[in-house]
Amino acid sequence: MLILTLETTCDETAAAVISGELRVLGSVVASQEELHAKYGGVVPEIASRAHLERILPVIDEALRRASIAPTELTAVAVCNRPGLAGSLLIGLAAAKALCVALQIPLIAVNHLQAHIYAGRLAAGGDIFPCLGLVVSGGHTSLYRCESPLAMQFLGGTIDDAAGESFDKIAALLGLPYPGGPHLEKAARTGDPRAYAFPRSFIHDAQRLQFSFSGLKTAVRYALAGQGKPLPIPPLPPQTVSDLAASFQQAVFDCLVNKALQAARREQLNTLCLCGGVAANRALREQMQTACDGAAIRLIIPPPQLCTDNAVMGAIAVERYQAGLFEPLELEVFPGLER
Ligand code: KG4
Ligand code: ZN
């Protein structure tokens, strides 16, 4: 079995070829970072146009790296939910065209489930049942995962996603786009106790939710009091580092505590931490320490499988084996999924 997986949910155009034994034969990720940098965030219209230009060369390159011809493919899988509508449509149209031309089945992939499945790939063996925590630019969500095909939403953010708040605070501090990795770097030389920022719901074990908008406002007020204009960057480097470290620590305290509370409530002893923010080294270390203390097996994909990629679309192998195929009328579902 050879499945071509496509990922175009946001601003990465990615394709991979995966075997039935979950071997990655070829993988390509074309980032659009430089196109969106000057706007300080992803511009949906620019993203879909860039996907349109890149999708065919990216597919060609993935097949070339896998040393296979299109006619050798068994199926095509595509992320059709959730994501930016225009971006999703490009991947879906490409997938459908290939399926028609090659007369092979179409498989739908849920982007959030694929993020969790990256943990299964990293573990090299079964990880289910497990608790899944997806922490990305668009999501901060907890799932009870019985199997790759049965994931139940337990709770998530009621406002901003953790990754989005990283990007917004990075911009506030005058750090380059995309903010997450730059904020992590600045935080390394900062004092995480320099500022006392809020940690929403952290002591309420029954409430499996996150909120980061109040934290964002608190950082803004730490920079300039309410009603006062923000200082013009560049800010003093130590101020940036201290704010970055204190902000990052507040986010991570929420993620670590909620993950452990959810694992306890759901009686799950495996945690899969995934999504772009899980590429952060400090988060990886802190979650590991907490899980060691609670006798929880922690699985985190390597950083390149945390951020968006098509390899995690390997969850399509599970769907293929379960006979879950889609008609060519398949649509995109941009909205936030539960
Ligand atoms: O999973 P992902 O690539 O795309 C979405 O599905 O959203 O996640 C992207 C998010 C961005 O907000 C980015 O700033 C954040 O992940 N991110 C990080 C790091 N690397 C990426 N956040 C904190 N520390 C990092 N090292
Ligand atoms: Zn993602």
mmCIF file of C-alpha atoms and ligand atoms in Angstrom:
data_model
loop_
_atom_site.group_PDB
_atom_site.id
_atom_site.type_symbol
_atom_site.label_atom_id
_atom_site.label_comp_id
_atom_site.label_asym_id
_atom_site.label_seq_id
_atom_site.Cartn_x
_atom_site.Cartn_y
_atom_site.Cartn_z
ATOM 1 C CA MET A 1 0.000 0.000 0.000
ATOM 2 C CA LEU A 2 1.293 3.453 -0.928
ATOM 3 C CA ILE A 3 -0.703 6.532 0.131
ATOM 4 C CA LEU A 4 -0.040 10.088 -1.003
ATOM 5 C CA THR A 5 -0.964 12.455 1.826
ATOM 6 C CA LEU A 6 -1.614 16.167 1.285
ATOM 7 C CA GLU A 7 -1.640 18.970 3.874
ATOM 8 C CA THR A 8 -2.760 22.513 3.016
ATOM 9 C CA THR A 9 -4.789 23.556 6.055
ATOM 10 C CA CYS A 10 -2.920 26.795 6.787
ATOM 11 C CA ASP A 11 0.373 28.116 5.427
ATOM 12 C CA GLU A 12 2.434 24.990 4.717
ATOM 13 C CA THR A 13 2.041 23.147 1.428
ATOM 14 C CA ALA A 14 3.047 19.562 2.194
ATOM 15 C CA ALA A 15 2.928 16.126 0.595
ATOM 16 C CA ALA A 16 4.256 12.737 1.669
ATOM 17 C CA VAL A 17 4.235 9.142 0.488
ATOM 18 C CA ILE A 18 3.508 6.629 3.267
ATOM 19 C CA SER A 19 3.553 2.847 3.063
ATOM 20 C CA GLY A 20 1.032 0.517 4.695
ATOM 21 C CA GLU A 21 3.707 -0.265 7.316
ATOM 22 C CA LEU A 22 3.829 3.484 8.160
ATOM 23 C CA ARG A 23 7.192 3.983 6.494
ATOM 24 C CA VAL A 24 7.780 7.511 5.178
ATOM 25 C CA LEU A 25 9.092 7.112 1.630
ATOM 26 C CA GLY A 26 9.165 10.799 0.757
ATOM 27 C CA SER A 27 8.085 14.022 2.451
ATOM 28 C CA VAL A 28 8.109 17.677 1.408
ATOM 29 C CA VAL A 29 7.035 20.786 3.347
ATOM 30 C CA ALA A 30 7.018 24.115 1.485
ATOM 31 C CA SER A 31 6.683 26.889 4.028
ATOM 32 C CA GLN A 32 5.075 30.218 3.151
ATOM 33 C CA GLU A 33 6.713 31.975 6.081
ATOM 34 C CA GLU A 34 8.439 34.636 3.990
ATOM 35 C CA LEU A 35 5.176 35.568 2.203
ATOM 36 C CA HIS A 36 3.310 36.306 5.434
ATOM 37 C CA ALA A 37 6.187 37.764 7.481
ATOM 38 C CA LYS A 38 5.621 41.398 6.513
ATOM 39 C CA TYR A 39 1.960 41.176 7.599
ATOM 40 C CA GLY A 40 2.847 39.616 10.962
ATOM 41 C CA GLY A 41 0.404 36.742 10.453
ATOM 42 C CA VAL A 42 -1.100 34.411 7.869
ATOM 43 C CA VAL A 43 -3.124 36.253 5.206
ATOM 44 C CA PRO A 44 -5.714 33.696 3.986
ATOM 45 C CA GLU A 45 -5.919 34.961 0.394
ATOM 46 C CA ILE A 46 -2.129 34.928 0.003
ATOM 47 C CA ALA A 47 -1.994 31.462 1.562
ATOM 48 C CA SER A 48 -4.446 29.910 -0.887
ATOM 49 C CA ARG A 49 -2.744 31.496 -3.901
ATOM 50 C CA ALA A 50 0.623 30.189 -2.705
ATOM 51 C CA HIS A 51 -0.847 26.691 -2.200
ATOM 52 C CA LEU A 52 -2.141 26.820 -5.767
ATOM 53 C CA GLU A 53 1.332 27.627 -7.122
ATOM 54 C CA ARG A 54 3.100 25.047 -4.994
ATOM 55 C CA ILE A 55 0.851 22.023 -4.674
ATOM 56 C CA LEU A 56 1.818 20.291 -7.948
ATOM 57 C CA PRO A 57 5.600 20.824 -7.618
ATOM 58 C CA VAL A 58 5.377 19.659 -3.976
ATOM 59 C CA ILE A 59 3.506 16.475 -4.981
ATOM 60 C CA ASP A 60 6.018 15.833 -7.804
ATOM 61 C CA GLU A 61 8.920 16.236 -5.392
ATOM 62 C CA ALA A 62 7.382 13.914 -2.778
ATOM 63 C CA LEU A 63 6.896 11.216 -5.437
ATOM 64 C CA ARG A 64 10.429 11.778 -6.734
ATOM 65 C CA ARG A 65 11.899 11.412 -3.231
ATOM 66 C CA ALA A 66 9.867 8.215 -2.765
ATOM 67 C CA SER A 67 11.084 6.978 -6.186
ATOM 68 C CA ILE A 68 7.583 6.016 -7.256
ATOM 69 C CA ALA A 69 5.349 6.842 -10.216
ATOM 70 C CA PRO A 70 1.832 8.242 -9.617
ATOM 71 C CA THR A 71 0.383 5.016 -11.052
ATOM 72 C CA GLU A 72 1.876 3.077 -8.117
ATOM 73 C CA LEU A 73 -0.280 4.964 -5.594
ATOM 74 C CA THR A 74 -3.039 3.053 -3.799
ATOM 75 C CA ALA A 75 -4.975 6.077 -2.496
ATOM 76 C CA VAL A 76 -4.761 9.834 -1.934
ATOM 77 C CA ALA A 77 -5.453 11.344 1.494
ATOM 78 C CA VAL A 78 -6.088 15.019 2.174
ATOM 79 C CA CYS A 79 -6.750 17.143 5.253
ATOM 80 C CA ASN A 80 -10.199 18.626 4.672
ATOM 81 C CA ARG A 81 -10.815 19.936 8.236
ATOM 82 C CA PRO A 82 -10.321 22.227 10.111
ATOM 83 C CA GLY A 83 -8.341 25.075 8.523
ATOM 84 C CA LEU A 84 -8.552 28.085 6.219
ATOM 85 C CA ALA A 85 -11.304 27.497 3.664
ATOM 86 C CA GLY A 86 -9.333 28.677 0.634
ATOM 87 C CA SER A 87 -6.247 26.702 1.662
ATOM 88 C CA LEU A 88 -8.231 23.506 2.315
ATOM 89 C CA LEU A 89 -9.893 23.792 -1.092
ATOM 90 C CA ILE A 90 -6.574 23.692 -2.967
ATOM 91 C CA GLY A 91 -5.459 20.455 -1.305
ATOM 92 C CA LEU A 92 -8.882 18.887 -1.764
ATOM 93 C CA ALA A 93 -9.089 19.823 -5.455
ATOM 94 C CA ALA A 94 -5.624 18.386 -6.100
ATOM 95 C CA ALA A 95 -6.490 15.177 -4.240
ATOM 96 C CA LYS A 96 -9.752 14.718 -6.128
ATOM 97 C CA ALA A 97 -8.078 15.305 -9.509
ATOM 98 C CA LEU A 98 -5.451 12.659 -8.754
ATOM 99 C CA CYS A 99 -8.089 10.171 -7.597
ATOM 100 C CA VAL A 100 -10.114 10.666 -10.774
ATOM 101 C CA ALA A 101 -7.066 10.417 -13.037
ATOM 102 C CA LEU A 102 -5.604 7.373 -11.289
ATOM 103 C CA GLN A 103 -8.947 5.723 -10.430
ATOM 104 C CA ILE A 104 -7.983 5.297 -6.777
ATOM 105 C CA PRO A 105 -9.876 6.032 -3.519
ATOM 106 C CA LEU A 106 -9.976 9.372 -1.688
ATOM 107 C CA ILE A 107 -9.403 9.476 2.079
ATOM 108 C CA ALA A 108 -10.307 12.419 4.350
ATOM 109 C CA VAL A 109 -8.008 13.390 7.209
ATOM 110 C CA ASN A 110 -8.849 15.539 10.226
ATOM 111 C CA HIS A 111 -5.871 17.848 10.842
ATOM 112 C CA LEU A 112 -6.145 17.656 14.642
ATOM 113 C CA GLN A 113 -6.327 13.857 14.651
ATOM 114 C CA ALA A 114 -3.330 13.826 12.312
ATOM 115 C CA HIS A 115 -1.357 15.969 14.806
ATOM 116 C CA ILE A 116 -2.076 13.329 17.473
ATOM 117 C CA TYR A 117 -1.190 10.522 15.085
ATOM 118 C CA ALA A 118 2.280 12.074 14.706
ATOM 119 C CA GLY A 119 2.768 10.756 18.256
ATOM 120 C CA ARG A 120 1.901 7.234 17.125
ATOM 121 C CA LEU A 121 4.530 7.552 14.378
ATOM 122 C CA ALA A 122 7.119 8.880 16.812
ATOM 123 C CA ALA A 123 6.418 6.078 19.318
ATOM 124 C CA GLY A 124 6.900 3.407 16.644
ATOM 125 C CA GLY A 125 4.112 1.333 18.238
ATOM 126 C CA ASP A 126 0.636 1.556 19.697
ATOM 127 C CA ILE A 127 -0.072 4.532 21.975
ATOM 128 C CA PHE A 128 -3.846 4.063 22.363
ATOM 129 C CA PRO A 129 -5.802 4.643 24.520
ATOM 130 C CA CYS A 130 -4.156 7.963 25.332
ATOM 131 C CA LEU A 131 -4.848 11.562 26.191
ATOM 132 C CA GLY A 132 -4.104 13.875 23.246
ATOM 133 C CA LEU A 133 -3.160 17.516 23.814
ATOM 134 C CA VAL A 134 -2.986 19.489 20.555
ATOM 135 C CA VAL A 135 -1.270 22.849 21.045
ATOM 136 C CA SER A 136 -0.966 24.768 17.808
ATOM 137 C CA GLY A 137 -1.592 28.142 16.188
ATOM 138 C CA GLY A 138 -5.312 27.457 15.930
ATOM 139 C CA HIS A 139 -6.001 24.966 18.723
ATOM 140 C CA THR A 140 -5.415 24.119 22.348
ATOM 141 C CA SER A 141 -7.529 21.005 22.791
ATOM 142 C CA LEU A 142 -7.672 17.881 24.923
ATOM 143 C CA TYR A 143 -8.922 14.607 23.477
ATOM 144 C CA ARG A 144 -9.644 11.197 24.863
ATOM 145 C CA CYS A 145 -8.215 8.947 22.132
ATOM 146 C CA GLU A 146 -9.481 5.347 22.299
ATOM 147 C CA SER A 147 -7.966 4.579 18.919
ATOM 148 C CA PRO A 148 -6.772 6.501 15.836
ATOM 149 C CA LEU A 149 -10.374 6.461 14.612
ATOM 150 C CA ALA A 150 -12.124 7.306 17.898
ATOM 151 C CA MET A 151 -11.075 10.606 19.458
ATOM 152 C CA GLN A 152 -13.434 12.458 21.775
ATOM 153 C CA PHE A 153 -13.068 16.187 22.546
ATOM 154 C CA LEU A 154 -12.753 16.803 26.296
ATOM 155 C CA GLY A 155 -12.178 20.541 26.401
ATOM 156 C CA GLY A 156 -10.095 23.347 24.943
ATOM 157 C CA THR A 157 -9.469 27.041 24.845
ATOM 158 C CA ILE A 158 -12.421 29.359 25.248
ATOM 159 C CA ASP A 159 -10.628 32.185 23.414
ATOM 160 C CA ASP A 160 -7.132 32.241 21.861
ATOM 161 C CA ALA A 161 -5.026 29.204 21.042
ATOM 162 C CA ALA A 162 -1.674 28.953 22.835
ATOM 163 C CA GLY A 163 0.304 29.279 19.583
ATOM 164 C CA GLU A 164 -1.658 32.314 18.524
ATOM 165 C CA SER A 165 -0.934 34.007 21.841
ATOM 166 C CA PHE A 166 2.792 33.217 21.364
ATOM 167 C CA ASP A 167 2.658 34.896 17.956
ATOM 168 C CA LYS A 168 0.757 37.957 19.244
ATOM 169 C CA ILE A 169 3.028 38.480 22.265
ATOM 170 C CA ALA A 170 6.114 38.018 20.091
ATOM 171 C CA ALA A 171 4.838 40.795 17.798
ATOM 172 C CA LEU A 172 4.155 43.013 20.848
ATOM 173 C CA LEU A 173 7.750 42.476 21.979
ATOM 174 C CA GLY A 174 9.073 43.387 18.528
ATOM 175 C CA LEU A 175 10.246 39.839 17.730
ATOM 176 C CA PRO A 176 10.180 38.599 14.118
ATOM 177 C CA TYR A 177 7.419 36.445 12.582
ATOM 178 C CA PRO A 178 6.631 33.617 13.170
ATOM 179 C CA GLY A 179 6.754 34.472 16.831
ATOM 180 C CA GLY A 180 6.755 31.113 18.637
ATOM 181 C CA PRO A 181 10.346 30.020 18.039
ATOM 182 C CA HIS A 182 11.698 33.582 18.492
ATOM 183 C CA LEU A 183 9.843 33.990 21.772
ATOM 184 C CA GLU A 184 11.235 30.668 22.976
ATOM 185 C CA LYS A 185 14.751 31.877 22.194
ATOM 186 C CA ALA A 186 14.253 35.227 23.983
ATOM 187 C CA ALA A 187 12.791 33.406 27.009
ATOM 188 C CA ARG A 188 15.986 31.373 27.494
ATOM 189 C CA THR A 189 17.798 34.379 28.953
ATOM 190 C CA GLY A 190 14.808 35.705 30.898
ATOM 191 C CA ASP A 191 13.475 35.244 34.418
ATOM 192 C CA PRO A 192 10.159 33.315 34.394
ATOM 193 C CA ARG A 193 9.309 34.841 37.794
ATOM 194 C CA ALA A 194 9.983 38.448 36.769
ATOM 195 C CA TYR A 195 6.266 39.111 36.151
ATOM 196 C CA ALA A 196 3.295 37.447 37.887
ATOM 197 C CA PHE A 197 0.936 36.655 34.995
ATOM 198 C CA PRO A 198 -2.469 34.942 35.335
ATOM 199 C CA ARG A 199 -2.917 31.178 34.887
ATOM 200 C CA SER A 200 -6.607 30.696 34.107
ATOM 201 C CA PHE A 201 -8.557 27.824 35.693
ATOM 202 C CA ILE A 202 -5.326 26.182 36.821
ATOM 203 C CA HIS A 203 -6.648 25.093 40.215
ATOM 204 C CA ASP A 204 -10.038 23.911 38.945
ATOM 205 C CA ALA A 205 -9.361 20.267 38.091
ATOM 206 C CA GLN A 206 -12.911 19.691 36.870
ATOM 207 C CA ARG A 207 -12.653 22.442 34.287
ATOM 208 C CA LEU A 208 -10.748 21.140 31.263
ATOM 209 C CA GLN A 209 -10.481 24.503 29.558
ATOM 210 C CA PHE A 210 -7.862 27.094 28.732
ATOM 211 C CA SER A 211 -7.999 30.868 28.341
ATOM 212 C CA PHE A 212 -5.090 32.976 27.109
ATOM 213 C CA SER A 213 -6.709 36.307 26.213
ATOM 214 C CA GLY A 214 -6.433 37.680 29.769
ATOM 215 C CA LEU A 215 -2.772 36.658 29.800
ATOM 216 C CA LYS A 216 -2.202 38.570 26.566
ATOM 217 C CA THR A 217 -3.791 41.674 28.085
ATOM 218 C CA ALA A 218 -1.660 41.266 31.240
ATOM 219 C CA VAL A 219 1.529 41.251 29.142
ATOM 220 C CA ARG A 220 0.353 44.336 27.294
ATOM 221 C CA TYR A 221 -0.293 46.165 30.598
ATOM 222 C CA ALA A 222 3.105 45.089 31.901
ATOM 223 C CA LEU A 223 4.626 46.841 28.892
ATOM 224 C CA ALA A 224 2.535 49.986 29.280
ATOM 225 C CA GLY A 225 -0.167 50.727 31.832
ATOM 226 C CA GLN A 226 -3.842 50.756 30.861
ATOM 227 C CA GLY A 227 -4.592 53.545 28.385
ATOM 228 C CA LYS A 228 -0.894 54.333 27.876
ATOM 229 C CA PRO A 229 0.698 53.995 24.425
ATOM 230 C CA LEU A 230 2.957 51.002 23.880
ATOM 231 C CA PRO A 231 6.693 51.678 23.815
ATOM 232 C CA ILE A 232 8.133 51.619 20.317
ATOM 233 C CA PRO A 233 10.447 48.609 19.700
ATOM 234 C CA PRO A 234 13.281 47.833 20.087
ATOM 235 C CA LEU A 235 12.673 47.345 23.813
ATOM 236 C CA PRO A 236 15.548 46.727 26.259
ATOM 237 C CA PRO A 237 16.674 43.106 25.580
ATOM 238 C CA GLN A 238 16.393 42.034 29.235
ATOM 239 C CA THR A 239 12.815 43.364 29.431
ATOM 240 C CA VAL A 240 11.939 41.359 26.313
ATOM 241 C CA SER A 241 13.537 38.211 27.745
ATOM 242 C CA ASP A 242 11.874 38.578 31.149
ATOM 243 C CA LEU A 243 8.443 39.224 29.618
ATOM 244 C CA ALA A 244 8.914 36.322 27.190
ATOM 245 C CA ALA A 245 10.013 33.937 29.962
ATOM 246 C CA SER A 246 7.199 34.983 32.319
ATOM 247 C CA PHE A 247 4.567 34.760 29.579
ATOM 248 C CA GLN A 248 5.823 31.395 28.345
ATOM 249 C CA GLN A 249 5.881 29.987 31.878
ATOM 250 C CA ALA A 250 2.270 31.045 32.480
ATOM 251 C CA VAL A 251 1.165 29.247 29.282
ATOM 252 C CA PHE A 252 3.146 26.120 30.137
ATOM 253 C CA ASP A 253 1.852 25.968 33.724
ATOM 254 C CA CYS A 254 -1.677 25.879 32.280
ATOM 255 C CA LEU A 255 -0.818 23.212 29.688
ATOM 256 C CA VAL A 256 1.032 20.971 32.154
ATOM 257 C CA ASN A 257 -1.580 21.233 34.907
ATOM 258 C CA LYS A 258 -4.572 20.689 32.619
ATOM 259 C CA ALA A 259 -2.908 17.708 30.915
ATOM 260 C CA LEU A 260 -2.311 16.037 34.266
ATOM 261 C CA GLN A 261 -5.791 16.881 35.547
ATOM 262 C CA ALA A 262 -7.337 15.417 32.381
ATOM 263 C CA ALA A 263 -5.189 12.271 32.522
ATOM 264 C CA ARG A 264 -6.223 11.710 36.132
ATOM 265 C CA ARG A 265 -9.916 12.308 35.458
ATOM 266 C CA GLU A 266 -9.936 10.072 32.375
ATOM 267 C CA GLN A 267 -7.682 7.475 34.003
ATOM 268 C CA LEU A 268 -5.290 7.513 31.077
ATOM 269 C CA ASN A 269 -1.606 6.859 31.657
ATOM 270 C CA THR A 270 -0.307 7.860 28.221
ATOM 271 C CA LEU A 271 -0.167 11.493 27.070
ATOM 272 C CA CYS A 272 0.516 12.562 23.501
ATOM 273 C CA LEU A 273 1.597 16.223 23.333
ATOM 274 C CA CYS A 274 1.569 17.569 19.778
ATOM 275 C CA GLY A 275 1.062 20.583 17.502
ATOM 276 C CA GLY A 276 3.463 23.417 16.683
ATOM 277 C CA VAL A 277 3.916 24.693 20.261
ATOM 278 C CA ALA A 278 5.083 21.196 21.290
ATOM 279 C CA ALA A 279 8.253 21.967 19.309
ATOM 280 C CA ASN A 280 9.203 24.237 22.246
ATOM 281 C CA ARG A 281 12.070 22.699 24.206
ATOM 282 C CA ALA A 282 11.119 24.196 27.574
ATOM 283 C CA LEU A 283 7.569 22.824 27.247
ATOM 284 C CA ARG A 284 8.880 19.399 26.279
ATOM 285 C CA GLU A 285 11.151 19.331 29.328
ATOM 286 C CA GLN A 286 8.545 20.605 31.771
ATOM 287 C CA MET A 287 5.879 18.191 30.538
ATOM 288 C CA GLN A 288 8.395 15.331 30.808
ATOM 289 C CA THR A 289 9.225 16.208 34.414
ATOM 290 C CA ALA A 290 5.542 16.445 35.343
ATOM 291 C CA CYS A 291 4.680 13.147 33.623
ATOM 292 C CA ASP A 292 7.623 11.370 35.260
ATOM 293 C CA GLY A 293 6.280 12.512 38.629
ATOM 294 C CA ALA A 294 2.772 11.255 37.817
ATOM 295 C CA ALA A 295 3.847 7.928 36.243
ATOM 296 C CA ILE A 296 2.435 8.983 32.869
ATOM 297 C CA ARG A 297 4.073 7.839 29.641
ATOM 298 C CA LEU A 298 4.720 10.974 27.576
ATOM 299 C CA ILE A 299 4.955 10.918 23.812
ATOM 300 C CA ILE A 300 5.993 14.025 21.893
ATOM 301 C CA PRO A 301 6.750 13.882 18.170
ATOM 302 C CA PRO A 302 10.134 15.291 17.097
ATOM 303 C CA PRO A 303 9.885 19.070 16.422
ATOM 304 C CA GLN A 304 9.582 18.668 12.625
ATOM 305 C CA LEU A 305 6.516 16.429 13.150
ATOM 306 C CA CYS A 306 4.975 18.873 15.662
ATOM 307 C CA THR A 307 4.613 21.729 13.183
ATOM 308 C CA ASP A 308 2.410 21.173 10.130
ATOM 309 C CA ASN A 309 3.575 18.433 7.755
ATOM 310 C CA ALA A 310 2.051 15.718 5.562
ATOM 311 C CA VAL A 311 3.709 12.761 7.321
ATOM 312 C CA MET A 312 1.135 12.949 10.101
ATOM 313 C CA GLY A 313 -1.444 12.274 7.373
ATOM 314 C CA ALA A 314 -0.292 8.653 7.839
ATOM 315 C CA ILE A 315 -3.463 8.338 9.920
ATOM 316 C CA ALA A 316 -4.985 7.707 6.466
ATOM 317 C CA VAL A 317 -3.463 4.212 6.591
ATOM 318 C CA GLU A 318 -5.801 3.467 9.522
ATOM 319 C CA ARG A 319 -8.768 4.827 7.605
ATOM 320 C CA TYR A 320 -7.810 2.810 4.531
ATOM 321 C CA GLN A 321 -7.656 -0.372 6.588
ATOM 322 C CA ALA A 322 -11.090 0.430 8.063
ATOM 323 C CA GLY A 323 -12.508 0.994 4.558
ATOM 324 C CA LEU A 324 -13.271 4.667 5.252
ATOM 325 C CA PHE A 325 -13.292 6.232 1.786
ATOM 326 C CA GLU A 326 -14.958 9.430 0.578
ATOM 327 C CA PRO A 327 -17.084 10.290 -2.444
ATOM 328 C CA LEU A 328 -15.732 12.861 -4.904
ATOM 329 C CA GLU A 329 -18.387 15.279 -3.588
ATOM 330 C CA LEU A 330 -16.321 15.574 -0.378
ATOM 331 C CA GLU A 331 -16.312 19.151 0.956
ATOM 332 C CA VAL A 332 -14.031 21.205 3.180
ATOM 333 C CA PHE A 333 -15.009 21.915 6.794
ATOM 334 C CA PRO A 334 -13.037 25.005 7.895
ATOM 335 C CA GLY A 335 -14.692 25.450 11.280
ATOM 336 C CA LEU A 336 -13.278 24.574 14.660
ATOM 337 C CA GLU A 337 -13.910 20.893 15.274
ATOM 338 C CA ARG A 338 -14.774 19.317 18.569
HETATM 339 O O1 KG4 B 1 0.742 23.044 14.269
HETATM 340 P P1 KG4 B 1 1.198 24.297 13.634
HETATM 341 O O2 KG4 B 1 2.411 24.233 12.725
HETATM 342 O O3 KG4 B 1 0.051 24.941 12.774
HETATM 343 C C1 KG4 B 1 -1.278 24.951 13.191
HETATM 344 O O4 KG4 B 1 -1.971 23.914 12.984
HETATM 345 O O5 KG4 B 1 -1.658 25.997 13.770
HETATM 346 O O6 KG4 B 1 1.442 25.351 14.807
HETATM 347 C C2 KG4 B 1 1.928 26.637 14.550
HETATM 348 C C3 KG4 B 1 2.066 27.387 15.867
HETATM 349 C C4 KG4 B 1 2.418 28.853 15.680
HETATM 350 O O7 KG4 B 1 1.580 29.640 16.510
HETATM 351 C C5 KG4 B 1 3.867 28.916 16.156
HETATM 352 O O8 KG4 B 1 4.235 30.175 16.681
HETATM 353 C C6 KG4 B 1 3.895 27.833 17.218
HETATM 354 O O9 KG4 B 1 3.102 26.806 16.674
HETATM 355 N N1 KG4 B 1 5.264 27.377 17.482
HETATM 356 C C7 KG4 B 1 5.890 27.529 18.666
HETATM 357 C C8 KG4 B 1 7.192 27.019 18.490
HETATM 358 N N2 KG4 B 1 7.302 26.559 17.206
HETATM 359 C C9 KG4 B 1 6.106 26.785 16.606
HETATM 360 N N3 KG4 B 1 5.461 28.051 19.829
HETATM 361 C C10 KG4 B 1 6.326 28.059 20.861
HETATM 362 N N4 KG4 B 1 7.609 27.612 20.779
HETATM 363 C C11 KG4 B 1 8.080 27.079 19.620
HETATM 364 N N5 KG4 B 1 9.331 26.634 19.535
HETATM 365 ZN ZN ZN B 2 -1.426 22.136 12.700
#
